[in-house]
PDB file of C-alpha atoms in Angstrom:
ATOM      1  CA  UNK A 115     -30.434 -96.810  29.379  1.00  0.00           C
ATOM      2  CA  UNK A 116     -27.433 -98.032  27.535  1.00  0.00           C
ATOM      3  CA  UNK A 117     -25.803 -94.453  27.138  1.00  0.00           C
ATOM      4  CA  UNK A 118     -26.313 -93.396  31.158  1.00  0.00           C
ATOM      5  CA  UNK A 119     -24.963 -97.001  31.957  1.00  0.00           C
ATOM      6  CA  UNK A 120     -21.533 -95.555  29.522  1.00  0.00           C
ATOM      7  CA  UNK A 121     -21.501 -92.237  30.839  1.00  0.00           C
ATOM      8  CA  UNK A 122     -21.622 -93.597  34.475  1.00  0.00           C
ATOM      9  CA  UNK A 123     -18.752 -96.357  33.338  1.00  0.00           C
ATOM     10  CA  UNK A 124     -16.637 -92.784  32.087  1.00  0.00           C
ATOM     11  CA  UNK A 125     -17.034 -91.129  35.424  1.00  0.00           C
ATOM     12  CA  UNK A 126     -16.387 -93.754  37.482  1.00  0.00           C
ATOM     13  CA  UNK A 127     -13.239 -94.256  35.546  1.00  0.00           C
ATOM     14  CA  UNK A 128     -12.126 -90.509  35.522  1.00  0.00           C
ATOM     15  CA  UNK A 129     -12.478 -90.925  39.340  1.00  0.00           C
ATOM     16  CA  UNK A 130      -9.959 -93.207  39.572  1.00  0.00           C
ATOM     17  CA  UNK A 131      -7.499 -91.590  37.229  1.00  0.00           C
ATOM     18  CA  UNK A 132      -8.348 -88.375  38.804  1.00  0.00           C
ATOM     19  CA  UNK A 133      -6.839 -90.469  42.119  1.00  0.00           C
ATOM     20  CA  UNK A 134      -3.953 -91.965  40.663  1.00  0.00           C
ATOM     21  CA  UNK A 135      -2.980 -88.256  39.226  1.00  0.00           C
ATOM     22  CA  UNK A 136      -3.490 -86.691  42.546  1.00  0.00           C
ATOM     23  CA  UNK A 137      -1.581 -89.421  44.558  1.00  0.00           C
ATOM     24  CA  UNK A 138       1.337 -88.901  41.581  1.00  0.00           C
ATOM     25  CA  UNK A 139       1.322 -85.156  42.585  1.00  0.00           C
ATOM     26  CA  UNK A 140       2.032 -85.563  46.053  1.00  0.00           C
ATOM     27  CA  UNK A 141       5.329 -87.919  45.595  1.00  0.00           C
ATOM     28  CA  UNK A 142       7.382 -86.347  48.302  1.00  0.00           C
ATOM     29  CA  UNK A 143      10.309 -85.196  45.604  1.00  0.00           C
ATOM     30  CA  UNK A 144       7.117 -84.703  42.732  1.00  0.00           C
ATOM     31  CA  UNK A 145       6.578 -80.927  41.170  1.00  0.00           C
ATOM     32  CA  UNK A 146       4.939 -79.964  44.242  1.00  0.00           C
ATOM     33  CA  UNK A 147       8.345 -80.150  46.558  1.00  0.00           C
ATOM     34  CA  UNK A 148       9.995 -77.556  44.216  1.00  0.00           C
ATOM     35  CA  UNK A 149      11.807 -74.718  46.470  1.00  0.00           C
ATOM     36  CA  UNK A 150      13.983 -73.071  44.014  1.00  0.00           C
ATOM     37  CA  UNK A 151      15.740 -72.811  40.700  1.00  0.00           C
ATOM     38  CA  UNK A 152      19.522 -71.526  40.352  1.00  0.00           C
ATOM     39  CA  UNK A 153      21.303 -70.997  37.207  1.00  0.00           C
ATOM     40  CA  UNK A 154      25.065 -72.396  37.451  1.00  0.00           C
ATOM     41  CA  UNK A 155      27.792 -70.199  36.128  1.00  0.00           C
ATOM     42  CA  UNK A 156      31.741 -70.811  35.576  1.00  0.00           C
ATOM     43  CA  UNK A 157      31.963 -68.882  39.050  1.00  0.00           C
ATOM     44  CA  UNK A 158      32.275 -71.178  41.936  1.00  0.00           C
ATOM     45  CA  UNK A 159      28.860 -70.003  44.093  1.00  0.00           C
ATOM     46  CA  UNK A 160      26.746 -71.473  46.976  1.00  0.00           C
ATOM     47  CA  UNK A 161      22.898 -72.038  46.588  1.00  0.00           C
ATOM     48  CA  UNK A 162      20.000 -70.682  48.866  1.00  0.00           C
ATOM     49  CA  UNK A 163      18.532 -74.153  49.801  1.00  0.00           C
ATOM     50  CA  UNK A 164      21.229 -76.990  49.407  1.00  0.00           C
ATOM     51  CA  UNK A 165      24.503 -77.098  50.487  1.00  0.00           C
ATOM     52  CA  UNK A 166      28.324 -77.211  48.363  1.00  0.00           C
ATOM     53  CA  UNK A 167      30.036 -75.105  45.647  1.00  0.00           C
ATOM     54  CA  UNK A 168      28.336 -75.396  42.637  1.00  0.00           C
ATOM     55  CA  UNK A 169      29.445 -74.032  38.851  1.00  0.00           C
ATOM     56  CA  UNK A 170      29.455 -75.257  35.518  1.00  0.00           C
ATOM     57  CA  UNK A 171      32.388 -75.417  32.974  1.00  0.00           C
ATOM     58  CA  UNK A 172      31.771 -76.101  29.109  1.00  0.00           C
ATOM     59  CA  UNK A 173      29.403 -78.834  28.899  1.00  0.00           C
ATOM     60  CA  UNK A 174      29.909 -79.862  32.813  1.00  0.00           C
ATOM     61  CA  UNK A 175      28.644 -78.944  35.615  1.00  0.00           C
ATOM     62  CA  UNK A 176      30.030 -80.053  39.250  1.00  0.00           C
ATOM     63  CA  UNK A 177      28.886 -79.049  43.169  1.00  0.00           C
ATOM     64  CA  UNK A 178      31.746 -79.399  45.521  1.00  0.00           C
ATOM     65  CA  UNK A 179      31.511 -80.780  49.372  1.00  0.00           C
ATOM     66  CA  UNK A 180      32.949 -81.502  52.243  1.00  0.00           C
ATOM     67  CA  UNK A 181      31.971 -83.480  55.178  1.00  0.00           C
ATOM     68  CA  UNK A 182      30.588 -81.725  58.534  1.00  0.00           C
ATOM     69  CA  UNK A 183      27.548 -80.602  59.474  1.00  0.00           C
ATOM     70  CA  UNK A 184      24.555 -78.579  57.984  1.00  0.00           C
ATOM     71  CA  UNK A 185      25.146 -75.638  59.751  1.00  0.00           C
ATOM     72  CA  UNK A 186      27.817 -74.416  57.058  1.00  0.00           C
ATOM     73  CA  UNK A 187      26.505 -74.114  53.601  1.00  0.00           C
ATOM     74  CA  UNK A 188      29.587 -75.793  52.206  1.00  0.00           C
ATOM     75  CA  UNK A 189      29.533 -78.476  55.119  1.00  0.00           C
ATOM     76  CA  UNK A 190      26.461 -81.070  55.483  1.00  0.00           C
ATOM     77  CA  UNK A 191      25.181 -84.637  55.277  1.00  0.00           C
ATOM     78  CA  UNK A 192      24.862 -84.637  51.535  1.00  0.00           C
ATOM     79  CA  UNK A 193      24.543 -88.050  50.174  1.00  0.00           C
ATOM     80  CA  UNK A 194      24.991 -89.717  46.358  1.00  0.00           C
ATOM     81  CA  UNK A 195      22.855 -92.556  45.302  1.00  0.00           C
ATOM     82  CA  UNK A 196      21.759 -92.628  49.253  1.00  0.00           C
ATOM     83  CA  UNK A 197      25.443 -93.239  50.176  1.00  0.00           C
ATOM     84  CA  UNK A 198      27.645 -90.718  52.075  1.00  0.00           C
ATOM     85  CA  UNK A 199      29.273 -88.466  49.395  1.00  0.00           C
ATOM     86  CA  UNK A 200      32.219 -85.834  49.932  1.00  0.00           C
ATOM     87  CA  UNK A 201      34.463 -84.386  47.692  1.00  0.00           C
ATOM     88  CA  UNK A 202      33.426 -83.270  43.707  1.00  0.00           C
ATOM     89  CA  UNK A 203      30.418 -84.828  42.202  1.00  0.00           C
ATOM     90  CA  UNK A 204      30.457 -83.933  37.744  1.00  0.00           C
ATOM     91  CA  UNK A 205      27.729 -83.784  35.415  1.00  0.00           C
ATOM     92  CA  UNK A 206      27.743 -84.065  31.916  1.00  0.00           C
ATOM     93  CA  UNK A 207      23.602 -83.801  31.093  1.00  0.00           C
ATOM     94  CA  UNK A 208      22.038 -84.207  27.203  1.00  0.00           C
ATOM     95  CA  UNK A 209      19.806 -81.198  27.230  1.00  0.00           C
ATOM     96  CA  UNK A 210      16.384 -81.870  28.761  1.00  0.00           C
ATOM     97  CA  UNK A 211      18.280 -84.295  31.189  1.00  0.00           C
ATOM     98  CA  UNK A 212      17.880 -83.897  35.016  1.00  0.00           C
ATOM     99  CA  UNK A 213      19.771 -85.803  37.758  1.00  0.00           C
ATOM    100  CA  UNK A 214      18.611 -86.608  41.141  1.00  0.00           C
ATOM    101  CA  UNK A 215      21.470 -88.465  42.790  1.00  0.00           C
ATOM    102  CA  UNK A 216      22.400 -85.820  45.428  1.00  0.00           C
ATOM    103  CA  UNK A 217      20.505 -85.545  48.670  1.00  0.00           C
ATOM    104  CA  UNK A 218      20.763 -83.629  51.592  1.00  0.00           C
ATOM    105  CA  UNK A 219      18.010 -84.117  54.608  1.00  0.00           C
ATOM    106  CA  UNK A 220      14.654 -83.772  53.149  1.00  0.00           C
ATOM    107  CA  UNK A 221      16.201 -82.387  49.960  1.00  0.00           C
ATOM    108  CA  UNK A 222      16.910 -83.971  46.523  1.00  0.00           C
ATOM    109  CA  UNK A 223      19.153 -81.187  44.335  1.00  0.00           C
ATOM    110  CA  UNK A 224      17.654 -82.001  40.731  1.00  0.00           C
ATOM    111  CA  UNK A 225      20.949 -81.139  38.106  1.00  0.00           C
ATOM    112  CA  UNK A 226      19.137 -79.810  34.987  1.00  0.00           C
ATOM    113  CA  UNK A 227      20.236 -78.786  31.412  1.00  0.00           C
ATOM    114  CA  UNK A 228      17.614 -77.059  29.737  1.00  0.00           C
ATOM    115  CA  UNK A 229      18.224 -74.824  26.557  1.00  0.00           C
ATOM    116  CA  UNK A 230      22.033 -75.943  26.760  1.00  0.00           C
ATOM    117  CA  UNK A 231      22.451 -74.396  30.096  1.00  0.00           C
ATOM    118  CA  UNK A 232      23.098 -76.476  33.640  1.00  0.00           C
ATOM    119  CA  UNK A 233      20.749 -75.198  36.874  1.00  0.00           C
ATOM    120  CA  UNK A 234      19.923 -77.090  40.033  1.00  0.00           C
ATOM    121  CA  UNK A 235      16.672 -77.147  40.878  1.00  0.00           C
ATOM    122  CA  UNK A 236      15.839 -78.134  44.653  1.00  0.00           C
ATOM    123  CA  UNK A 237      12.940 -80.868  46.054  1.00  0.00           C
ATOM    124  CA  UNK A 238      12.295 -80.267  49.472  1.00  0.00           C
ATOM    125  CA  UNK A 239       9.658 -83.117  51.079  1.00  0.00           C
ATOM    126  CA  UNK A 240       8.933 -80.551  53.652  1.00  0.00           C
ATOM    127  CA  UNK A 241       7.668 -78.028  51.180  1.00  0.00           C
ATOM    128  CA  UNK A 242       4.893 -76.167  52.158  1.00  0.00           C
ATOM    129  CA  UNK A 243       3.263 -76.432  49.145  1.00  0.00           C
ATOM    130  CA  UNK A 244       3.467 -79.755  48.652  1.00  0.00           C
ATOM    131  CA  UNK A 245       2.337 -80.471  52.720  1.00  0.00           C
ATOM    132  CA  UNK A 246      -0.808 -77.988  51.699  1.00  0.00           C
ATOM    133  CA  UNK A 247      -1.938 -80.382  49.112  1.00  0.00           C
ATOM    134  CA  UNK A 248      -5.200 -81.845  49.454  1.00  0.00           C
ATOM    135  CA  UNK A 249      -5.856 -82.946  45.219  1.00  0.00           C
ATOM    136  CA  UNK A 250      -6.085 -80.364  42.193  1.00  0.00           C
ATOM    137  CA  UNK A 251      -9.077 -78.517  42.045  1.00  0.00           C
ATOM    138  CA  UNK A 252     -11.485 -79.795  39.252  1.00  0.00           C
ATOM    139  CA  UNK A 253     -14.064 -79.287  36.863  1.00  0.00           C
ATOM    140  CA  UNK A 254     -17.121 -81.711  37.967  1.00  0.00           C
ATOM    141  CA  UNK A 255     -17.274 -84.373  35.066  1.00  0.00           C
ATOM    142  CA  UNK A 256     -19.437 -83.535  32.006  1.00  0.00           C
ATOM    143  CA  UNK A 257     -20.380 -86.288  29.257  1.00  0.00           C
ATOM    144  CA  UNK A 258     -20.386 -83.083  26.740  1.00  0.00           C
ATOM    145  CA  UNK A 259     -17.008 -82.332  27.587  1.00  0.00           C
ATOM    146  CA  UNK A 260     -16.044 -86.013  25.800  1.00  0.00           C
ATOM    147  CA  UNK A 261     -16.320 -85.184  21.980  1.00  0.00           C
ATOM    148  CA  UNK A 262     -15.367 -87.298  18.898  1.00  0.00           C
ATOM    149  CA  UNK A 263     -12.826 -85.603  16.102  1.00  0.00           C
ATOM    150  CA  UNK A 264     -10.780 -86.763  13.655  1.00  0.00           C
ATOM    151  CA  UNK A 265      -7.067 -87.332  13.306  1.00  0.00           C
ATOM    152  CA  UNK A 266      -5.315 -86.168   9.851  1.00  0.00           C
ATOM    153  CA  UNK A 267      -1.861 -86.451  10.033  1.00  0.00           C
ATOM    154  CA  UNK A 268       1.054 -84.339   8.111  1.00  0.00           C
ATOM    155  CA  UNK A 269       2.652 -85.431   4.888  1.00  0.00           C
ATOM    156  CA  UNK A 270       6.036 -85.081   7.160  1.00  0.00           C
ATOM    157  CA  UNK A 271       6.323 -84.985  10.582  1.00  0.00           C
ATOM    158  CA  UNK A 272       6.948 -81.087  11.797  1.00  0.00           C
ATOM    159  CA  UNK A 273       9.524 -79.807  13.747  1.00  0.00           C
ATOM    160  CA  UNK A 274       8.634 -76.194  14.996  1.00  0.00           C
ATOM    161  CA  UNK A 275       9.796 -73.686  18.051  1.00  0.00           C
ATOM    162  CA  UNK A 276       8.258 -72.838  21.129  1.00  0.00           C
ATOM    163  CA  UNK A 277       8.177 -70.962  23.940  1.00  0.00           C
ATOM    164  CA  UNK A 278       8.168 -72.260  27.806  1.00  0.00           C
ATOM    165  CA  UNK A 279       7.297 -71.571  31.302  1.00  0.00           C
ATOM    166  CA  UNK A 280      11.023 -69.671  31.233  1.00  0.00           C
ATOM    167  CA  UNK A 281      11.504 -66.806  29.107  1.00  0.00           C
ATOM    168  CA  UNK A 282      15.281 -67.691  29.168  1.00  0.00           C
ATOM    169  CA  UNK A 283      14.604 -71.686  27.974  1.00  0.00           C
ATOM    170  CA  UNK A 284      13.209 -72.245  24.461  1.00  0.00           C
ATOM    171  CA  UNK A 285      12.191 -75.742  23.286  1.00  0.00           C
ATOM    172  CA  UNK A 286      11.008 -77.690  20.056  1.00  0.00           C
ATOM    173  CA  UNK A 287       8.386 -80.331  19.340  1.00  0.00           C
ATOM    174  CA  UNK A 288       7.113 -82.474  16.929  1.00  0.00           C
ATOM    175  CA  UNK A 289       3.992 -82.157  15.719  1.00  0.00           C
ATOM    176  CA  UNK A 290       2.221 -84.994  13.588  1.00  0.00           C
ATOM    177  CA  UNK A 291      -0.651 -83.681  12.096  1.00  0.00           C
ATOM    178  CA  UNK A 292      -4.020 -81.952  13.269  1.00  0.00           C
ATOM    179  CA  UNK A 293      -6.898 -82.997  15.312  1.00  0.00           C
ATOM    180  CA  UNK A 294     -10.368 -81.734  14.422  1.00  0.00           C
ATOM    181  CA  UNK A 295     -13.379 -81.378  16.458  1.00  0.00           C
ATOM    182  CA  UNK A 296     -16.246 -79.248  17.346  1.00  0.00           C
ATOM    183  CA  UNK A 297     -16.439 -78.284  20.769  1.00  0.00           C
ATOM    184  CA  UNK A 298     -19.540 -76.055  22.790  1.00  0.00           C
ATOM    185  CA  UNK A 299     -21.119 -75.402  19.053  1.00  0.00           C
ATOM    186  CA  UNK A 300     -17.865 -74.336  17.881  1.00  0.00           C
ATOM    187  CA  UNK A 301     -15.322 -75.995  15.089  1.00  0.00           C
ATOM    188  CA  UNK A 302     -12.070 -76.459  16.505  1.00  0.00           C
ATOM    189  CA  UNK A 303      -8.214 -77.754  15.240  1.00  0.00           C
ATOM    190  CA  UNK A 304      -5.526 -78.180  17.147  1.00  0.00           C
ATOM    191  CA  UNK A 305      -1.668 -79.608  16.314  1.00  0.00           C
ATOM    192  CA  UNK A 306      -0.871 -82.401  17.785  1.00  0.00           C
ATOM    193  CA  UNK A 307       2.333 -84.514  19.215  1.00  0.00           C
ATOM    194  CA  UNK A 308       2.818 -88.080  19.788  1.00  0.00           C
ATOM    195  CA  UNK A 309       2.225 -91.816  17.574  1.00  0.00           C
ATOM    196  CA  UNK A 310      -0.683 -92.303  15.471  1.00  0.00           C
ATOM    197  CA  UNK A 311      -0.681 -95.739  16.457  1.00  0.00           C
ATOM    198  CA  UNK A 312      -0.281 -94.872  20.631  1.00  0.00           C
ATOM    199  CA  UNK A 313      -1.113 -91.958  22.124  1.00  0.00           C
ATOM    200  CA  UNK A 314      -1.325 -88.133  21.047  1.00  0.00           C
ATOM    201  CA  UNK A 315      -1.269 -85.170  22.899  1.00  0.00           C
ATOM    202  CA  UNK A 316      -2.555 -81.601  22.141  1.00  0.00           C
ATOM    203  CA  UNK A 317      -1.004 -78.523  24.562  1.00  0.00           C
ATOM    204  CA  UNK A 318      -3.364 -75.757  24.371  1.00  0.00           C
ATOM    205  CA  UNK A 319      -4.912 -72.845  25.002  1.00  0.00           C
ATOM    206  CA  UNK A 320      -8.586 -71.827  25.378  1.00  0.00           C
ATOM    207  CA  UNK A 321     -10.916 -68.679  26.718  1.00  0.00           C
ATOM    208  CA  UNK A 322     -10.958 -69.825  30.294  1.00  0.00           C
ATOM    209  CA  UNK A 323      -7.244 -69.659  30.868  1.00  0.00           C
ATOM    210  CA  UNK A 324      -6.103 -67.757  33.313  1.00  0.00           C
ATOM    211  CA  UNK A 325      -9.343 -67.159  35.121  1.00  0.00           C
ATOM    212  CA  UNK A 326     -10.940 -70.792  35.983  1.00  0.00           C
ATOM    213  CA  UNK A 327      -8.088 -72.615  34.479  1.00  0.00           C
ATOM    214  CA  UNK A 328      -4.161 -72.206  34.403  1.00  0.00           C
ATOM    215  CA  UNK A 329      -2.436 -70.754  31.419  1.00  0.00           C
ATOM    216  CA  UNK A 330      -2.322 -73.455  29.332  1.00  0.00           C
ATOM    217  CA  UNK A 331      -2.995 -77.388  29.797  1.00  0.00           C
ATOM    218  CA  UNK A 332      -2.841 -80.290  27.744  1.00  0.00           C
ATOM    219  CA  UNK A 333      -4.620 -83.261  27.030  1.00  0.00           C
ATOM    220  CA  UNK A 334      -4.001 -86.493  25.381  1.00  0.00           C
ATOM    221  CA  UNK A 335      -6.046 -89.573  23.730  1.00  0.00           C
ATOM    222  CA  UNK A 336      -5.475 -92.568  21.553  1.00  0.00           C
ATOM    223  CA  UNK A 337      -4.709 -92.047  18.033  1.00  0.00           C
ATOM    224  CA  UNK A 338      -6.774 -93.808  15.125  1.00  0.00           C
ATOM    225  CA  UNK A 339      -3.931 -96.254  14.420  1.00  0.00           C
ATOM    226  CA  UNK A 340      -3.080 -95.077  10.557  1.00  0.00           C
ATOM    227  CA  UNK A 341      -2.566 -91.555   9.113  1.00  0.00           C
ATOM    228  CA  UNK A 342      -6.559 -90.479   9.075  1.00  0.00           C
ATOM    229  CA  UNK A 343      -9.264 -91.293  11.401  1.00  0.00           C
ATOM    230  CA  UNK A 344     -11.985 -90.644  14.323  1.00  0.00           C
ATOM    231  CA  UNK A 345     -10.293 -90.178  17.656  1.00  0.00           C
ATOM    232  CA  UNK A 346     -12.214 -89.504  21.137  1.00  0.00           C
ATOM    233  CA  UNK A 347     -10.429 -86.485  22.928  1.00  0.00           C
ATOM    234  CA  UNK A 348     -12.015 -86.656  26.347  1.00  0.00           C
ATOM    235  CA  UNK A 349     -11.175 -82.820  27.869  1.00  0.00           C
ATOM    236  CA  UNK A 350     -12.672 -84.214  31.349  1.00  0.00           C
ATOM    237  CA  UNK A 351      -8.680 -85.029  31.310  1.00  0.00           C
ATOM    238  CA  UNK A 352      -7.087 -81.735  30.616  1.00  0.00           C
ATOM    239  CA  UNK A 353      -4.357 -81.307  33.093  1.00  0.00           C
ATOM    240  CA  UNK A 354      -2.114 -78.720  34.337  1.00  0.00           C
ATOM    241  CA  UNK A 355       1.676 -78.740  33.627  1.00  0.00           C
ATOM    242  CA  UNK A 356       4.019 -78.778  36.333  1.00  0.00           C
ATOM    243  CA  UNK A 357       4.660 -75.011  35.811  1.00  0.00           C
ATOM    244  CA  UNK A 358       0.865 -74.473  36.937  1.00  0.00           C
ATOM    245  CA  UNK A 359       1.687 -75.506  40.707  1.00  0.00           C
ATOM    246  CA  UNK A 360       5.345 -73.533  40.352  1.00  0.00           C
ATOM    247  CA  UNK A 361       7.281 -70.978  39.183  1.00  0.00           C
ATOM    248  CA  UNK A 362      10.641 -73.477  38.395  1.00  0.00           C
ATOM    249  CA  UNK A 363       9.272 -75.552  35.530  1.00  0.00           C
ATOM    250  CA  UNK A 364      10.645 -75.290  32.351  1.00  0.00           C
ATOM    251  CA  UNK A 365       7.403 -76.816  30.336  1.00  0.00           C
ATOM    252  CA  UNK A 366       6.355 -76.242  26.917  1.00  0.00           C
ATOM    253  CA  UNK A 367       3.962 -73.637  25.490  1.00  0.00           C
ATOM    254  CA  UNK A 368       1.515 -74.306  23.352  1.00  0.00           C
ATOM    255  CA  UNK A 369       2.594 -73.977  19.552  1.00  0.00           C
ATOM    256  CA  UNK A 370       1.572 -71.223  17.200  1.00  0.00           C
ATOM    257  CA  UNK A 371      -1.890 -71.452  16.997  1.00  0.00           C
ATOM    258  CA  UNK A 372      -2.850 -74.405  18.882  1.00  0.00           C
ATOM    259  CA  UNK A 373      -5.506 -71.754  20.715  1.00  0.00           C
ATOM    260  CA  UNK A 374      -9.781 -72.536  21.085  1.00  0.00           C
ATOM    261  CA  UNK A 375     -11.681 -69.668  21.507  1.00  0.00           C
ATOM    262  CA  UNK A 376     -13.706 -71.178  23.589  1.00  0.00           C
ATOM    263  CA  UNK A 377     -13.729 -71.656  27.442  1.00  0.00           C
ATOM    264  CA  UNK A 378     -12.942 -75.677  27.691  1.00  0.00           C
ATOM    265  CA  UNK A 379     -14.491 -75.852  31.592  1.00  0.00           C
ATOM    266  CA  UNK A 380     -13.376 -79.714  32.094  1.00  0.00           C
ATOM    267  CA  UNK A 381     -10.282 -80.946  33.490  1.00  0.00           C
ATOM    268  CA  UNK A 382      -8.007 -79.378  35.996  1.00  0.00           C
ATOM    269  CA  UNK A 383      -8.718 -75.761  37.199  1.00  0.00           C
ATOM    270  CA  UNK A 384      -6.493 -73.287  37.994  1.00  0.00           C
ATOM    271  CA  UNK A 385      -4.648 -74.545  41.177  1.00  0.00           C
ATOM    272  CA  UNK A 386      -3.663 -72.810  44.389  1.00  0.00           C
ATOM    273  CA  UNK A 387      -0.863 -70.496  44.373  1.00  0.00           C
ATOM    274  CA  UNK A 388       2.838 -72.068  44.867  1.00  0.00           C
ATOM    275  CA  UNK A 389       3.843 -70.874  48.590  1.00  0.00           C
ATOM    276  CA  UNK A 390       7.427 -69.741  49.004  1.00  0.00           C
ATOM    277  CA  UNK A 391       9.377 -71.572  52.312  1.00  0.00           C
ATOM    278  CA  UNK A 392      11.007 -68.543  53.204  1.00  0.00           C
ATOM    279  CA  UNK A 393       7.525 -66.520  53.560  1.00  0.00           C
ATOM    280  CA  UNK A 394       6.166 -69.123  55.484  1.00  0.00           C
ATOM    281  CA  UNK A 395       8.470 -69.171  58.332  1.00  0.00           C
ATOM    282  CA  UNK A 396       7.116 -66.634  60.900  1.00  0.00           C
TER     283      UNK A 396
END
């Protein structure tokens, strides 16, 4: 009785979470208004969905614009901080810093660095993806998908390379020791990132991706509090990066080996495809 009274407790709180992450997804400038992603060069050049003269120089980067009205790509209602903005507006962005002061209508242009290099990458509120949303598909939950592992962490914290969603941005994390578990009959490790004594996270890979699930997905859990103990990875909340839901995310791989080889069939499925604006007008 006491265990079905838990389990029922678990599900009725992944319900809620599973509301909160949905209702987080459909912020009307979240991952799911994404329209486009430009790389800025030292050339002085206009962008497909947001108005100005954009370029970058050194470690700057700058969009140009003048006041009149949007039907001139150099000429619109762009706004700065929700104020009226005309002339040059400069960035100077730490890498893996984005800026979202510039508006225009129903668009936000989000200033990026991202592997030392500047882009803008455009929200639209009126994206059709993000208007199409009705929740992320999901797994039903399963109590067997909630399994208990232990937490051994590194002599030394790790600092190793990885790939992203962009084969022209590469990235780095730090990972603090291994998680190990056994999961559908099988023994499992992965690497994992985060504090001991707060919250770790494991980015993965297992044999469903691509199929059920998206190509890779994460999932995080409380740490043991000290260098080496049990931990409770609950894979009910395995969730899809932003990069899932578009093609303009820049979000990390999982590292070298962090891979199950089985099919983890909890948490997030494989969402719908991202739909482009311009195909959708008829």
């Amino acid at each position: 009785m006491f265990a079905m009274e838990k389990e029922r407790d678990m599900a009725t709180a992944w319900r809620e979470w599973r509301d909160q992450r949905d209702t987080a997804l459909a912020e009307e400038h979240g991952w799911l208004s994404l329209i486009s992603f430009t790389w800025l060069s030292e050339e002085r050049s206009r962008l497909a969905h947001f108005p100005g003269y954009w370029y970058t120089d050194r470690d700057e980067a700058a969009g140009s614009f003048r006041k009149g009205t949007s039907s001139t790509t150099h000429s619109a209602d762009v706004r700065r901080n929700g104020e009226s903005f005309a002339g040059e507006a400069v960035f100077a962005l730490e890498d893996g810093e984005s800026d979202f002061s510039l508006s225009s209508g129903t668009r936000v242009a989000e200033v990026v660095r991202r592997g030392g290099r500047y882009a803008v990458r455009v929200r639209d509120s009126s994206a059709p993806t993000l208007l199409a949303f009705q929740g992320v598909p999901v797994f039903d939950f399963d109590p067997q998908a909630v399994v208990v592992g232990e937490f051994i962490a590194y002599d030394e914290p790790r600092e190793v390379a990885i790939e992203t969603a962009r084969k022209s941005v590469s990235g780095r994390v730090t990972l603090v020791g291994d998680v190990e578990f056994t999961y559908a009959g099988e023994q499992c490790r992965l690497a994992v990132q985060g504090r001991q004594d707060g919250e770790l996270t494991a980015v993965f890979y297992d044999a469903s991706n691509g199929t059920t699930t998206a190509d890779w997905r994460s999932v995080s859990f409380a740490g043991p509090g000290g260098s080496r103990g049990s931990v409770t990875i609950d894979f009910n909340r395995a969730v899809n990066f932003p990069s899932a839901f578009t093609p303009f995310g820049t979000c990390p791989k999982p590292p070298e080996g962090n891979t199950l080889q089985v099919s983890v069939l909890a948490g997030e499925r494989r969402p719908a495809p991202w739909i482009d604006p311009g195909a959708s007008v008829q």
